[in-house]
Short mmCIF file of C-alpha atoms in Angstrom, two decimals:
data_model
loop_
_atom_site.label_atom_id
_atom_site.label_comp_id
_atom_site.label_asym_id
_atom_site.label_seq_id
_atom_site.Cartn_x
_atom_site.Cartn_y
_atom_site.Cartn_z
CA MET I 22 4.56 -26.47 21.35
CA ASN I 23 2.32 -25.53 24.16
CA GLU I 24 -0.19 -22.87 24.27
CA LYS I 25 1.69 -19.93 25.38
CA GLU I 26 4.59 -20.51 22.34
CA LEU I 27 1.67 -20.18 20.33
CA LEU I 28 0.03 -17.45 21.56
CA ASN I 29 3.28 -15.70 21.24
CA GLN I 30 4.04 -16.03 17.83
CA VAL I 31 0.42 -14.78 16.75
CA SER I 32 0.25 -12.35 18.81
CA LEU I 33 3.93 -11.45 16.09
CA LEU I 34 0.99 -10.37 13.84
CA LYS I 35 -0.28 -8.00 15.44
CA ASN I 36 3.04 -6.03 14.08
CA ILE I 37 1.17 -5.29 11.06
CA LYS I 38 0.72 -2.04 10.02
CA PRO I 39 -0.54 -0.25 7.04
CA ARG I 40 1.31 2.86 5.24
CA GLN I 41 0.78 5.84 6.79
CA GLU I 42 0.21 7.02 2.94
CA TRP I 43 -2.58 5.17 2.58
CA VAL I 44 -4.35 6.16 5.79
CA VAL I 45 -4.30 9.52 5.17
CA PHE I 46 -5.26 9.07 1.65
CA ALA I 47 -8.29 6.82 2.21
CA LYS I 48 -9.25 9.53 4.94
CA SER I 49 -8.89 11.92 2.28
CA ARG I 50 -11.05 10.12 -0.11
CA ILE I 51 -13.91 8.62 2.51
CA MET I 52 -14.51 12.11 4.14
CA GLY I 53 -14.75 13.94 0.51
CA THR I 54 -15.95 16.70 1.46
CA MET I 55 -15.27 20.50 2.94
CA ASN I 56 -14.91 21.56 5.99
CA GLU I 57 -14.27 24.51 8.13
CA PHE I 58 -10.71 25.32 9.00
CA SER I 59 -11.05 24.52 13.22
CA PRO I 60 -8.24 25.90 15.10
CA SER I 61 -6.95 22.63 15.95
CA PRO I 62 -3.34 22.72 13.59
CA ILE I 63 -4.04 18.70 13.18
CA ASN I 64 -7.49 19.06 12.45
CA TRP I 65 -5.90 21.61 9.99
CA VAL I 66 -3.77 19.24 7.93
CA GLY I 67 -6.39 16.64 7.96
CA GLN I 68 -9.13 19.04 5.81
CA ILE I 69 -6.42 20.49 3.93
CA GLY I 70 -5.81 16.97 2.90
CA GLN I 71 -9.91 16.50 1.83
CA MET I 72 -9.46 19.33 -0.04
CA ILE I 73 -6.81 18.30 -1.56
CA MET I 74 -8.21 14.98 -2.44
CA PHE I 75 -11.69 16.30 -3.28
CA TYR I 76 -10.72 19.08 -6.12
CA SER I 77 -8.51 16.93 -7.66
CA ARG I 78 -11.32 14.90 -8.94
CA LYS I 79 -12.62 18.11 -10.23
CA PRO I 80 -9.89 18.89 -12.79
CA ALA I 81 -11.73 22.67 -13.15
CA PHE I 82 -11.13 23.59 -9.54
CA ALA I 83 -7.81 21.87 -9.19
CA MET I 84 -6.07 25.04 -9.93
CA ALA I 85 -7.97 27.19 -7.46
CA ALA I 86 -7.08 24.23 -4.85
CA PHE I 87 -3.27 24.47 -5.03
CA ALA I 88 -3.39 28.66 -5.30
CA ILE I 89 -5.31 28.81 -2.12
CA LEU I 90 -2.28 25.92 -0.65
CA LEU I 91 0.41 27.92 -2.00
CA GLY I 92 -0.98 31.30 -0.15
CA SER I 93 -0.30 29.42 3.16
CA GLY I 94 3.70 29.95 2.35
CA PHE I 95 5.19 28.79 5.95
CA PHE I 96 3.24 26.32 6.22
CA VAL I 97 3.64 24.91 2.91
CA GLN I 98 7.43 24.63 3.18
CA ILE I 99 6.85 22.73 6.29
CA VAL I 100 4.88 20.19 4.44
CA ARG I 101 6.95 19.99 1.06
CA GLN I 102 10.17 19.46 3.61
CA SER I 103 8.73 16.73 5.39
CA LEU I 104 10.12 13.04 4.52
CA PRO I 105 8.78 9.88 6.46
CA GLY I 106 8.61 9.70 9.88
CA ASP I 107 7.89 13.52 9.92
CA THR I 108 4.15 14.54 11.19
CA PHE I 109 3.21 16.10 7.77
CA TYR I 110 4.84 13.62 5.60
CA GLY I 111 1.18 11.78 4.95
CA LEU I 112 -0.25 14.87 3.79
CA LYS I 113 2.86 15.70 1.44
CA ALA I 114 2.70 12.44 -0.06
CA ALA I 115 -1.23 12.93 -0.76
CA THR I 116 -1.05 15.92 -2.07
CA GLN I 117 1.24 14.61 -4.46
CA GLN I 118 -0.55 11.54 -5.62
CA ALA I 119 -3.47 14.28 -5.89
CA GLN I 120 -0.72 16.25 -8.24
CA PHE I 121 0.54 13.51 -10.79
CA THR I 122 -3.33 12.25 -10.13
CA LEU I 123 -4.43 15.49 -12.13
CA ALA I 124 -1.26 15.64 -14.26
CA LEU I 125 -1.71 12.03 -15.66
CA GLY I 126 -5.35 11.14 -15.13
CA ASN I 127 -5.70 7.38 -16.21
CA ASN I 128 -2.07 7.14 -16.44
CA GLN I 129 -1.71 4.40 -13.42
CA SER I 130 1.81 3.53 -14.69
CA LEU I 131 3.09 7.33 -15.57
CA LEU I 132 1.28 8.20 -11.54
CA TYR I 133 3.75 5.48 -9.99
CA PHE I 134 6.52 5.93 -11.22
CA ASN I 135 6.73 9.87 -10.94
CA LEU I 136 5.69 9.31 -6.79
CA ALA I 137 8.35 6.62 -6.77
CA GLN I 138 10.59 9.10 -8.56
CA LYS I 139 9.74 11.46 -5.41
CA ARG I 140 10.15 8.82 -2.86
CA LEU I 141 14.02 8.85 -4.33
CA ASP I 142 14.03 12.23 -3.79
CA ASP I 143 12.67 11.76 -0.29
CA ILE I 144 15.87 9.02 0.14
CA ASN I 145 18.21 11.18 -1.44
CA THR I 146 17.75 14.04 1.59
CA ILE I 147 18.26 12.53 3.97
CA VAL I 148 21.30 10.88 2.37
CA GLY I 149 22.19 14.25 1.65
CA GLN I 150 22.05 15.34 5.53
CA ASN I 151 24.92 12.72 6.39
CA ASN I 152 22.91 12.48 10.15
CA THR I 153 23.03 8.94 12.05
CA GLN I 154 19.84 9.28 13.65
CA ASN I 155 18.06 9.14 10.66
CA THR I 156 18.40 5.78 10.19
CA LYS I 157 14.81 5.04 11.39
CA GLN I 158 13.78 7.52 8.91
CA LEU I 159 15.91 6.16 6.16
CA SER I 160 14.24 3.02 6.83
CA SER I 161 10.79 4.40 6.53
CA ALA I 162 11.70 6.49 3.69
CA ILE I 163 13.10 2.98 1.42
CA LYS I 164 10.29 0.72 2.70
CA GLU I 165 7.75 3.84 0.77
CA PHE I 166 9.53 3.68 -2.46
CA GLN I 167 9.56 -0.13 -2.18
CA THR I 168 5.79 0.63 -2.57
CA THR I 169 5.65 2.63 -4.83
CA SER I 170 7.68 1.01 -7.30
CA ALA I 171 5.87 -2.58 -6.95
CA ARG I 172 2.77 -0.34 -8.14
CA ALA I 173 4.53 1.31 -10.65
CA THR I 174 5.98 -2.30 -11.91
CA LYS I 175 3.24 -3.72 -11.86
CA GLU I 176 1.06 -0.55 -13.65
CA PHE I 177 3.98 -1.38 -15.98
CA ALA I 178 3.57 -4.67 -16.42
CA LEU I 179 -0.18 -4.07 -17.01
CA LEU I 180 0.94 -1.48 -20.07
CA VAL I 181 2.92 -3.68 -21.77
CA GLU I 182 0.62 -6.53 -21.66
CA ASN I 183 -2.31 -3.96 -22.97
CA ASP I 184 -1.07 -0.65 -24.45
CA PRO I 185 2.87 -1.93 -25.79
CA LYS I 186 3.03 2.15 -27.16
CA LYS I 187 1.92 3.96 -23.47
CA ALA I 188 4.46 1.29 -22.31
CA LEU I 189 7.51 2.42 -24.87
CA GLN I 190 6.62 6.50 -23.63
CA ALA I 191 6.51 5.01 -19.68
CA SER I 192 10.33 2.94 -20.10
CA ARG I 193 11.83 6.67 -20.68
CA GLU I 194 10.80 7.29 -16.48
CA ILE I 195 11.98 3.76 -15.72
CA ILE I 196 15.34 4.72 -16.93
CA GLU I 197 15.18 7.76 -15.47
CA LEU I 198 14.01 5.67 -11.91
CA GLN I 199 16.61 2.98 -12.13
CA ASN I 200 19.68 5.67 -12.72
CA THR I 201 18.32 7.42 -9.77
CA LYS I 202 18.56 4.70 -7.52
CA ILE I 203 22.02 3.21 -8.62
CA GLN I 204 23.07 7.09 -7.95
CA ILE I 205 21.48 6.82 -4.46
CA GLU I 206 22.74 3.30 -3.89
CA LYS I 207 26.45 4.62 -4.26
CA ALA I 208 25.60 7.07 -2.02
CA LEU I 209 24.70 4.81 0.68
CA GLY I 210 26.88 2.11 -0.09
CA THR I 211 24.28 -0.95 -0.62
CA LYS I 212 21.61 -1.80 -2.27
CA PHE I 213 17.82 -1.33 -1.83
CA GLY I 214 14.48 -2.46 -3.31
CA GLU I 215 16.48 -5.52 -5.71
CA GLN I 216 12.72 -6.83 -5.96
CA GLU I 217 11.07 -4.27 -7.34
CA SER I 218 14.46 -3.95 -9.64
CA ASN I 219 14.46 -7.27 -10.45
CA ASP I 220 10.22 -7.01 -11.53
CA LEU I 221 11.37 -4.32 -13.20
CA GLU I 222 13.75 -5.53 -15.29
CA ASN I 223 11.84 -8.49 -16.49
CA ALA I 224 9.00 -6.27 -17.44
CA THR I 225 11.25 -4.06 -19.67
CA LYS I 226 12.37 -6.90 -21.29
CA ALA I 227 9.20 -8.39 -22.16
CA LEU I 228 8.48 -4.94 -23.33
CA LEU I 229 11.30 -5.20 -25.67
CA GLU I 230 10.37 -8.81 -27.08
CA ASN I 231 7.05 -6.82 -28.14
CA GLU I 232 8.65 -4.60 -29.65
CA PHE I 233 11.47 -6.69 -31.96
CA SER I 234 8.37 -8.43 -32.69
CA ASP I 235 6.68 -5.88 -33.56
CA LEU I 236 9.99 -3.87 -35.56
CA ASP I 237 10.49 -7.29 -37.12
CA SER I 238 7.07 -7.33 -38.99
CA ARG I 239 7.39 -3.93 -40.42
CA THR I 240 9.77 -2.32 -43.37
CA LEU I 241 12.45 -0.65 -41.79
CA THR I 242 14.96 1.86 -43.25
CA GLU I 243 18.98 0.98 -43.06
CA GLN I 244 19.92 3.31 -40.59
CA GLN I 245 16.43 1.81 -38.47
CA LEU I 246 17.89 -1.60 -39.34
CA VAL I 247 21.22 -1.36 -37.81
CA LEU I 248 19.49 0.39 -34.64
CA LEU I 249 17.70 -2.85 -34.39
CA ASN I 250 20.40 -5.03 -34.55
CA GLU I 251 22.44 -2.71 -32.46
CA ALA I 252 19.06 -2.76 -29.40
CA LYS I 253 19.24 -6.90 -29.60
CA ASN I 254 22.59 -7.28 -29.34
CA ALA I 255 22.35 -4.78 -26.28
CA PHE I 256 18.87 -7.10 -25.32
CA THR I 257 21.28 -10.27 -25.06
CA LYS I 258 24.11 -8.93 -23.08
CA SER I 259 21.35 -7.38 -20.15
CA ASP I 260 21.64 -3.73 -21.59
CA TYR I 261 18.02 -2.85 -21.29
CA GLN I 262 18.53 1.00 -20.96
CA THR I 263 20.56 0.84 -24.24
CA ALA I 264 18.23 -1.30 -26.26
CA LEU I 265 15.71 0.80 -24.96
CA GLU I 266 17.35 3.84 -26.26
CA LYS I 267 18.10 2.05 -29.54
CA VAL I 268 14.34 1.39 -30.01
CA TRP I 269 13.69 4.95 -29.04
CA THR I 270 15.01 6.04 -31.83
CA ILE I 271 13.78 3.72 -34.35
CA SER I 272 10.26 4.57 -33.01
CA ASN I 273 10.55 8.95 -32.82
CA MET J 6 -23.45 16.41 8.81
CA GLN J 7 -20.27 17.93 10.49
CA LYS J 8 -21.21 16.33 13.91
CA ASN J 9 -21.16 12.96 12.04
CA GLN J 10 -17.73 14.02 9.77
CA LYS J 11 -15.85 13.90 12.74
CA LYS J 12 -17.40 11.42 14.87
CA PHE J 13 -16.50 9.19 11.89
CA GLU J 14 -12.86 10.67 11.61
CA LYS J 15 -12.48 9.25 15.36
CA ILE J 16 -14.13 5.87 14.28
CA TYR J 17 -12.04 6.02 11.28
CA ASP J 18 -8.25 6.82 13.58
CA GLN J 19 -9.51 4.29 15.78
CA TYR J 20 -10.62 1.03 13.45
CA ASN J 21 -8.23 1.61 10.01
CA ALA J 22 -5.23 -0.13 11.36
CA ARG J 23 -7.50 -3.26 12.35
CA ILE J 24 -9.22 -3.20 10.21
CA PHE J 25 -6.81 -3.08 7.51
CA ARG J 26 -4.76 -5.61 9.55
CA PHE J 27 -7.90 -8.10 9.31
CA ILE J 28 -8.58 -7.77 6.43
CA TYR J 29 -4.66 -8.46 5.33
CA LEU J 30 -4.17 -11.18 7.42
CA LYS J 31 -7.13 -12.64 5.11
CA VAL J 32 -6.48 -11.50 2.46
CA SER J 33 -2.76 -11.82 1.95
CA SER J 34 -1.77 -8.80 -0.41
CA GLN J 35 -0.94 -5.60 0.54
CA GLU J 36 -2.61 -4.01 -2.32
CA ILE J 37 -6.12 -5.44 -2.13
CA ALA J 38 -6.26 -5.06 1.85
CA GLU J 39 -6.10 -1.38 1.11
CA ASP J 40 -8.75 -1.62 -1.71
CA LEU J 41 -10.81 -3.33 0.15
CA ALA J 42 -10.33 -1.46 3.68
CA SER J 43 -10.54 2.16 1.93
CA GLU J 44 -14.00 0.18 0.63
CA VAL J 45 -15.20 -0.66 4.15
CA PHE J 46 -15.10 2.72 5.53
CA MET J 47 -16.51 4.03 2.73
CA LYS J 48 -19.76 1.41 2.99
CA ALA J 49 -19.23 2.37 7.10
CA TRP J 50 -19.54 6.16 6.30
CA SER J 51 -22.06 5.62 3.70
CA SER J 52 -25.11 4.55 6.17
CA PHE J 53 -23.44 6.33 9.17
CA ALA J 54 -23.87 10.10 7.39
CA LYS J 55 -27.16 9.35 6.29
CA ALA J 56 -28.64 7.97 9.63
CA THR J 57 -30.79 9.64 11.62
CA GLU J 58 -30.47 9.70 15.22
CA ASP J 59 -33.08 6.67 15.30
CA GLU J 60 -30.83 4.88 12.85
CA LYS J 61 -27.75 5.34 14.91
CA VAL J 62 -25.52 1.89 15.16
CA GLU J 63 -25.22 0.71 19.00
CA ASN J 64 -22.27 -1.05 18.08
CA ILE J 65 -19.57 0.43 15.36
CA GLN J 66 -17.06 -1.76 16.01
CA ALA J 67 -19.05 -4.87 15.67
CA TYR J 68 -20.61 -3.04 12.24
CA ILE J 69 -17.29 -2.17 10.96
CA TYR J 70 -16.21 -5.59 11.52
CA GLN J 71 -19.04 -7.41 9.64
CA ILE J 72 -18.74 -5.38 6.63
CA ALA J 73 -15.23 -6.50 6.62
CA ARG J 74 -16.12 -9.55 6.72
CA ASN J 75 -18.49 -8.99 4.39
CA VAL J 76 -16.09 -6.83 1.81
CA ILE J 77 -14.21 -9.79 1.99
CA ALA J 78 -16.26 -12.59 1.14
CA ASP J 79 -17.40 -10.59 -1.98
CA HIS J 80 -14.01 -10.06 -3.11
CA TYR J 81 -13.75 -14.28 -2.58
CA ARG J 82 -16.59 -14.54 -4.51
CA ALA J 83 -16.33 -12.24 -7.57
CA LYS J 84 -12.09 -12.08 -8.20
CA ASN J 85 -9.07 -14.89 -8.29
CA VAL J 86 -6.51 -13.90 -4.77
CA GLN J 87 -3.24 -14.29 -5.85
CA ALA J 88 -0.88 -15.15 -3.76
CA VAL J 89 1.61 -12.30 -2.63
CA PRO J 90 5.61 -13.26 -2.97
CA LEU J 91 7.00 -13.89 1.10
CA GLY J 92 8.63 -11.38 2.00
CA GLU J 93 5.57 -8.81 1.73
CA THR J 94 4.56 -8.31 5.11
CA ALA J 95 8.76 -7.29 6.17
CA GLU J 96 8.06 -4.11 4.52
CA MET J 97 4.64 -3.96 7.01
CA ILE J 98 6.32 -4.19 10.63
CA GLU J 99 7.27 -1.19 12.21
CA SER J 100 9.45 -1.92 14.06
CA GLU J 101 12.80 -0.28 15.77
CA ASP J 102 14.80 -3.65 16.02
CA SER J 103 17.96 -4.56 14.06
CA PRO J 104 17.31 -5.57 10.09
CA GLU J 105 18.60 -9.23 11.55
CA LYS J 106 15.94 -9.10 14.28
CA LYS J 107 13.24 -8.10 11.61
CA ALA J 108 14.08 -10.62 9.29
CA ILE J 109 13.34 -13.29 11.63
CA VAL J 110 10.16 -12.14 13.07
CA SER J 111 8.77 -11.27 9.53
CA LEU J 112 9.58 -15.50 8.67
CA GLU J 113 8.34 -16.43 12.05
CA MET J 114 4.66 -14.15 11.13
CA GLU J 115 5.07 -15.83 7.78
CA ARG J 116 4.53 -18.66 8.94
CA ILE J 117 1.84 -17.87 11.06
CA LYS J 118 0.18 -16.24 8.38
CA GLU J 119 0.64 -19.39 6.04
CA ALA J 120 -0.83 -21.18 8.89
CA LEU J 121 -3.92 -19.19 9.79
CA LYS J 122 -4.77 -19.50 6.38
CA GLY J 123 -5.05 -23.75 6.68
CA ILE J 124 -6.98 -23.17 8.70
CA HIS J 125 -11.04 -22.88 8.88
CA ASP J 126 -12.49 -19.13 7.66
CA ASP J 127 -14.94 -18.77 10.96
CA TYR J 128 -11.22 -19.89 12.96
CA GLN J 129 -9.36 -17.71 11.38
CA ASP J 130 -11.72 -15.11 12.54
CA LEU J 131 -11.39 -16.03 15.95
CA ILE J 132 -7.91 -15.92 16.25
CA ILE J 133 -7.72 -12.63 14.63
CA PHE J 134 -10.20 -11.13 16.98
CA ARG J 135 -9.73 -12.76 19.92
CA TYR J 136 -5.40 -12.66 19.62
CA VAL J 137 -4.25 -10.67 17.44
CA ASP J 138 -7.21 -7.87 18.04
CA GLU J 139 -7.85 -8.65 21.76
CA LEU J 140 -11.41 -8.41 21.27
CA SER J 141 -13.36 -9.74 24.88
CA TYR J 142 -15.71 -12.56 23.89
CA ALA J 143 -18.73 -10.43 24.11
CA GLU J 144 -17.38 -8.30 21.84
CA ILE J 145 -16.79 -11.29 19.19
CA ALA J 146 -20.20 -12.15 19.67
CA GLY J 147 -21.71 -9.06 19.51
CA ILE J 148 -19.82 -9.30 16.04
CA THR J 149 -20.68 -13.10 14.53
CA GLY J 150 -23.72 -12.73 15.98
CA LYS J 151 -22.94 -16.40 18.23
CA THR J 152 -23.68 -16.70 21.96
CA GLU J 153 -20.33 -16.04 23.90
CA ASP J 154 -20.18 -19.72 25.42
CA SER J 155 -19.78 -20.34 21.32
CA ILE J 156 -17.55 -17.92 20.89
CA ARG J 157 -15.19 -19.40 23.83
CA VAL J 158 -15.72 -23.09 22.59
CA GLY J 159 -14.63 -21.70 18.65
CA VAL J 160 -11.65 -19.72 20.21
CA HIS J 161 -10.19 -23.18 21.96
CA ARG J 162 -10.56 -25.13 18.84
CA ALA J 163 -9.04 -22.38 17.12
CA LEU J 164 -6.02 -22.48 18.35
CA GLN J 165 -5.95 -26.49 18.11
CA ALA J 166 -6.93 -26.43 14.89
CA LEU J 167 -3.70 -23.61 14.05
CA LYS J 168 -1.55 -25.84 16.39
CA GLN J 169 -2.04 -29.27 14.67
CA ARG J 170 -1.10 -27.02 11.42
CA LEU J 171 1.97 -25.56 12.78
CA GLU J 172 2.96 -28.91 13.83
CA GLY J 173 2.29 -30.61 11.04
CA GLU J 174 4.19 -27.90 9.37
CA MET J 175 7.14 -27.83 10.87
CA GLU J 176 7.38 -32.31 11.06
CA VAL J 177 7.26 -32.11 7.17
#
C-alpha cells in the first residue's frame, strides 16, 4: 500500500459526524442560561431550545416554559411537523426529550422507549407522504430511530438486571414499539433496525427468565399456575409478546 | 456574559463535530463519545465564561483539543472501555451514496479505525489531527506542546506505524 492509498483510506474517517439531535441537545445543556430573543430566527431557535432544556431541569417552571412555547402557535406547528433533515427537527427532538425527561424523571428506559416511539411516528409520517424525494429523509429518520432504540434497549437491559419490577412495567412499551415497527416495515416492504430488535428480544428473554424464576418461588392460585404454564409454552416458541402478556396478568 | 456566550456558541458550532469525531476515534463508542464531548464543552465553557479580558485563552482550538485529550485520558483511567459492535460506524456516516457504497465505505472505515487503535496513542492523535482534522503542523504543535519539527517527524512515523498495522492485517 503506498502513502497516497493510505491517506485516501484515512480520509474516509472524515465522514464520521455526530447526531444532530445530540448537537442541539448538548448545546442547550452547555449554555444553560436564558438569553434575550434576538431578531435572527436561527438565534431564536437556539434560545427556545436553551429555555426548554433549562426549565426541564426545574419542574416547577416547566409548565411556564411549555405555555410560552405553545403561545407562539405558528412556530410550534412548524417545529412539531418537522422531520429528520428539516431545519427545526433538532429542536423538536430536544423538546420531546425534555418533555419525557420531565414526565419520566430517572426512568431512562421509558424515556428512550417513548423517544423511539416518536421516531417511529416520524418514519410513519414520511411513509405516509409517499414522496420519492423522501429517501434521504427516510434514511435519516431510520438512523434516528435505530440510535434511540439502541439506547432504550441498553437502559432496558440495565433495568432487567437492577430493577426487574420496573423492567416488567417498561416491557409494555416494548411490545407497543415492536408492533408499530412491524406495521411500518409492512408499509415499507423492508425491515430495518434488526440489530436493535435482536438486542431487545434478548433483553426481553432475560426479563421473562427472571419473572419465571420469581413466580416459581411464589405460591400461586390455580388460575395463575395455568397462566404461568401458558407463558412458559409461549416462551419456548419464542412468542415473547404472549409470554409477557401472561406474566402481566399474573402480576396484576 | 452574553458576549461570552455568543462567542462560545460560535466556538461550539465550529468544533463540536471535530471534537466528537476525535473522541469517537479514541473510544469507539458513539454514546461514550457524546458524553465525553459534552463534558469537553462543559469544561471549556466553564473556563470561558469566568475568564476576564486578561485571562482570555489565546488559542481556543488548542485549548479545546487539550481538554478533549485530558477527558479521554481520565476516561481510560476511570473506566473499562467496551468494544463497540462493528456496524455502529455505518450509522454515523452522512453520505448520499447508495446503501451498497455506504456499506463498503463503512467496512473500510472499520478497518482503518481498528488499525488506528492498534498504534500508539500519540501516533493516533497525530494522524487524526493531520489527516482527518486537517490541522497544520503549527496548529498540532500548539495542541501537543511540541515543536513543529518534532511533529513532522512524529506524523511520518505515525503513518509508517499505521501502514505496518494495515499491511500486517492484510497478510493475516
